[in-house]
XYZ file of N, CA and C in Angstrom:
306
model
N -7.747 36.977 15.196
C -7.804 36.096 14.033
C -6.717 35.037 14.151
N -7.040 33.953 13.691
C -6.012 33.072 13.779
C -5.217 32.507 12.406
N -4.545 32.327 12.971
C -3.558 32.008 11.184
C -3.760 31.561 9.986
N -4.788 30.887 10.187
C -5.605 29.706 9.285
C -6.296 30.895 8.663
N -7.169 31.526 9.081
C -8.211 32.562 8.122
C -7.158 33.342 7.741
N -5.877 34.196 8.393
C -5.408 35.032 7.865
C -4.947 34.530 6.494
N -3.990 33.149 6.309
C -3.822 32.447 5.356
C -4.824 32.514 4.187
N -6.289 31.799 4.721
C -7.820 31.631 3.594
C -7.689 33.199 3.162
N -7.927 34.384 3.782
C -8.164 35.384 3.122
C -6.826 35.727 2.437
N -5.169 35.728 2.504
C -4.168 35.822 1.401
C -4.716 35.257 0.448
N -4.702 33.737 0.351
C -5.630 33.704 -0.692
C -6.503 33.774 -1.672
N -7.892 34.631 -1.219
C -8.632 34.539 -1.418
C -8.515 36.049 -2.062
N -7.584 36.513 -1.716
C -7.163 38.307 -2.636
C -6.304 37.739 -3.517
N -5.370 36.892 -3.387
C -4.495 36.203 -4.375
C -5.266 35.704 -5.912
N -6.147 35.222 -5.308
C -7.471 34.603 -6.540
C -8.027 36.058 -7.085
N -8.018 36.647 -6.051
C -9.219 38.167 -6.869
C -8.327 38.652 -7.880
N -7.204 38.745 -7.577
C -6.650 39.090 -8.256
C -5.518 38.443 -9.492
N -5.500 37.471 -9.586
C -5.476 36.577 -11.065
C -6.268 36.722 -11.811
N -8.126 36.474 -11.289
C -9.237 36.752 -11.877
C -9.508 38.566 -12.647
N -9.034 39.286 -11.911
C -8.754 40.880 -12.470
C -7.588 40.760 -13.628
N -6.714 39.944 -13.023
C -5.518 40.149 -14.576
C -6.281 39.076 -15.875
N -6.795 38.062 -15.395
C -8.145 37.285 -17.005
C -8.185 38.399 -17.489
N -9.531 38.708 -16.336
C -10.494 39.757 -16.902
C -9.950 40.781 -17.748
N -8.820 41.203 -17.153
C -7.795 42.294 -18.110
C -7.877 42.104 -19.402
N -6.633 40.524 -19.493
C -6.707 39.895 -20.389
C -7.806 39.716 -21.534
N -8.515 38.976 -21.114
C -9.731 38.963 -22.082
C -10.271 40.270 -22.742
N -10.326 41.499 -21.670
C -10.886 43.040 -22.247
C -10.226 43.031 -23.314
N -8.545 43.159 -23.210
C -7.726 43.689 -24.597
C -7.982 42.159 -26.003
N -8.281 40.853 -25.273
C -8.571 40.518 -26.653
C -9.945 40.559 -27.345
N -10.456 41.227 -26.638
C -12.041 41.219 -26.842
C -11.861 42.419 -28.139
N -11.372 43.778 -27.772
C -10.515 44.814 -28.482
C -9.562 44.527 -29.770
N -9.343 43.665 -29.920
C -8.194 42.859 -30.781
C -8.964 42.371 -31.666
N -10.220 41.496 -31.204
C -11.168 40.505 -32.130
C -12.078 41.666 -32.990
N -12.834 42.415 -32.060
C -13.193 43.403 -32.556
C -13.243 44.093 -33.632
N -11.329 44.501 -33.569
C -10.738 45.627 -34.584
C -10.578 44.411 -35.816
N -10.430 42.941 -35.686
C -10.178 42.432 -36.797
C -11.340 42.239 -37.376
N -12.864 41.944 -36.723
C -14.306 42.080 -37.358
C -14.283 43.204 -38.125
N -14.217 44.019 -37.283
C -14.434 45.384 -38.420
C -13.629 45.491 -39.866
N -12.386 45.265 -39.506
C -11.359 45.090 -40.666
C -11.790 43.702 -41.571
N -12.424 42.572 -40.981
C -13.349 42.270 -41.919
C -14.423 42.771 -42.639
N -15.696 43.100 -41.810
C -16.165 44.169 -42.798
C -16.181 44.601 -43.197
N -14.967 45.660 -43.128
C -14.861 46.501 -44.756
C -14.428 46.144 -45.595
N -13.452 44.793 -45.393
C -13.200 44.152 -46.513
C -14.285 43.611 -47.127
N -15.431 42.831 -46.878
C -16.597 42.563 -47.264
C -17.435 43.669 -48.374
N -17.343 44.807 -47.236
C -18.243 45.857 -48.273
C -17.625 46.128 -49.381
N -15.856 46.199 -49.113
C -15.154 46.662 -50.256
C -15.417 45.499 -51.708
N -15.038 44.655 -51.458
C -15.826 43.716 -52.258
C -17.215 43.389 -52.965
N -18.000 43.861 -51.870
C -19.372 44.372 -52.292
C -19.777 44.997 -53.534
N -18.728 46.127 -53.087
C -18.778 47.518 -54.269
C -18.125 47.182 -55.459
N -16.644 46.673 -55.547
C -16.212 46.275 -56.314
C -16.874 45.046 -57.233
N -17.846 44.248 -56.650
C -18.816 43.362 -57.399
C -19.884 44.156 -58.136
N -20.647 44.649 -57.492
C -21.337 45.480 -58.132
C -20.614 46.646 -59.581
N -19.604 47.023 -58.801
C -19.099 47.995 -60.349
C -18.478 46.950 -61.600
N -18.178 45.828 -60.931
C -17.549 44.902 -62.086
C -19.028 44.638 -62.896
N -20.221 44.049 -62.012
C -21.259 44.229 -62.783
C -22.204 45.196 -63.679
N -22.007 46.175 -63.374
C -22.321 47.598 -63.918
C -21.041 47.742 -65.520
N -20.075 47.532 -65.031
C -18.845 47.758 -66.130
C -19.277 46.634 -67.244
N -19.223 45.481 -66.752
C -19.883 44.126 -67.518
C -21.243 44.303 -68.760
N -22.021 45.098 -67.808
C -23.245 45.259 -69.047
C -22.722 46.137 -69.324
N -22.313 47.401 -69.101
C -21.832 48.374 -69.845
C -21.297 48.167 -71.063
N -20.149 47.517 -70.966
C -19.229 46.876 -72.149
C -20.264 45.682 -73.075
N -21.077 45.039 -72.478
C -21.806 43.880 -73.108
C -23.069 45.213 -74.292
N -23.543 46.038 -73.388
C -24.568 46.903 -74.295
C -23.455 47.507 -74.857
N -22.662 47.974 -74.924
C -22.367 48.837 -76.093
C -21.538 47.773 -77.300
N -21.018 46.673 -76.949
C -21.041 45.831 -77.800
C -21.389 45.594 -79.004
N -22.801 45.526 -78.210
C -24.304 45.306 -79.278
C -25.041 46.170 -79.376
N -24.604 47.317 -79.055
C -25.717 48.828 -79.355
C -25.987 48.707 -80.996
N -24.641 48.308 -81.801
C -24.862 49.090 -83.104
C -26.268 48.325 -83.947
N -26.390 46.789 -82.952
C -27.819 46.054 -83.402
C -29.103 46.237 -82.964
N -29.049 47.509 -82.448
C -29.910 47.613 -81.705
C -31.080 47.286 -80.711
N -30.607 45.556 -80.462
C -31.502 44.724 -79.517
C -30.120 43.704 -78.709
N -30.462 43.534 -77.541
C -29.611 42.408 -76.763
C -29.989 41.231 -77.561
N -29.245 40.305 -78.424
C -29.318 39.377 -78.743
C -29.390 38.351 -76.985
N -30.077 37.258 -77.951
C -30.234 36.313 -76.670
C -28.731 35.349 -75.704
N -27.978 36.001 -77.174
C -26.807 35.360 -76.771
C -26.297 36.094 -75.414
N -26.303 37.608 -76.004
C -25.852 38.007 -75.201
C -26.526 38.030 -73.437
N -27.711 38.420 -73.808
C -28.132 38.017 -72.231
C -27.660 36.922 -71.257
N -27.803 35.916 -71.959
C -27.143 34.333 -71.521
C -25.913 35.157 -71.058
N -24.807 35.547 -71.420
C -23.623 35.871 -71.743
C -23.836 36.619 -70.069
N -24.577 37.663 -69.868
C -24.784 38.537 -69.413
C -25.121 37.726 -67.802
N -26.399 36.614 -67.845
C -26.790 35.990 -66.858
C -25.001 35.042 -66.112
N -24.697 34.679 -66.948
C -23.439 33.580 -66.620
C -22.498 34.415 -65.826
N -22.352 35.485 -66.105
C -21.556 36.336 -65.461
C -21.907 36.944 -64.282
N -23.062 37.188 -64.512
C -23.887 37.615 -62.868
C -23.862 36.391 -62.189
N -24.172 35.255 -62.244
C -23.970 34.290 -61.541
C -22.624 33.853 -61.046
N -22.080 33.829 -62.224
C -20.430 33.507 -61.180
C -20.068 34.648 -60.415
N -20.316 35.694 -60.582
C -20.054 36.702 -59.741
C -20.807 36.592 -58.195
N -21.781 35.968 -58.344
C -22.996 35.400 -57.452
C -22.468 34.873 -56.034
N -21.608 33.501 -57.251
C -20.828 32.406 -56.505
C -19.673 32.893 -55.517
N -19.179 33.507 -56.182
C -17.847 34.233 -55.690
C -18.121 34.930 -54.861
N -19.371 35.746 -54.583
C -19.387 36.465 -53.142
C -19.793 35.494 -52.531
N -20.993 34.249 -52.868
C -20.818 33.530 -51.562
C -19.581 33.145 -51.051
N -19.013 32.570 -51.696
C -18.219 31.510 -51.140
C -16.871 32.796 -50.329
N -16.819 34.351 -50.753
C -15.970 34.865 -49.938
C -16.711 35.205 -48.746
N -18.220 35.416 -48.776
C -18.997 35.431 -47.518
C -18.841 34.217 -46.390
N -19.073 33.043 -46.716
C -18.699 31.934 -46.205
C -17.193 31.788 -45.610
N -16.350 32.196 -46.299
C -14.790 32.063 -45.924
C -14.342 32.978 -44.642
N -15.241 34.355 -44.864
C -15.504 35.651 -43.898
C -16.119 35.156 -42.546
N -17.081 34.789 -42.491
C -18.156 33.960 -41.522
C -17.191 33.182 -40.759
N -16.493 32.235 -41.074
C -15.617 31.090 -40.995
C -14.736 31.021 -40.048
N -14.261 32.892 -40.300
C -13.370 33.100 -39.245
C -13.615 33.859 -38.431
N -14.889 34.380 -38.512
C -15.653 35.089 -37.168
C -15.710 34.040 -35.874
């Protein structure tokens, strides 16, 4: 062999192996991104749930309100719709914010 190839092939293990320490690299942030998706998601679901029980608590408190009249006035429904909707809003826009940084 002559010096020149022995040289090309130092090289050419020199490269393999930068490309193995990326590759490294990238594995553990791949692992990193990962664990923070997930730790998004449950923040998501946790929110989820917590929307939903705020809505459940909401009519709860809105019907017994008005139990002693024995019909949902129309007010109250309105009352009832406005609140489901901003609640609506608010998960989009924390869905969107979530997304954002995926």
């Amino acid at each position: 062999m002559n010096n020149k190839s022995v040289k090309n092939i130092d090289e050419a293990i020199e490269q393999v192996g930068d490309v193995a320490k990326d590759l490294y690299v990238v594995k553990e942030l791949m692992k990193v991104l990962s664990d923070k998706i997930v730790a998004i998601q449950t923040l998501v679901l946790r929110y989820e749930k917590s929307q939903q029980e705020a809505k459940g608590l909401l009519l709860y408190q809105t019907i017994r309100d008005v139990k002693p009249m024995g019909v949902l006035s129309q007010e109250c429904i309105i009352k009832l719709e406005n609140s489901y909707e901003q609640l609506s809003e608010q998960h989009k826009i924390l869905i969107v914010e979530v997304n954002s940084h995926e």
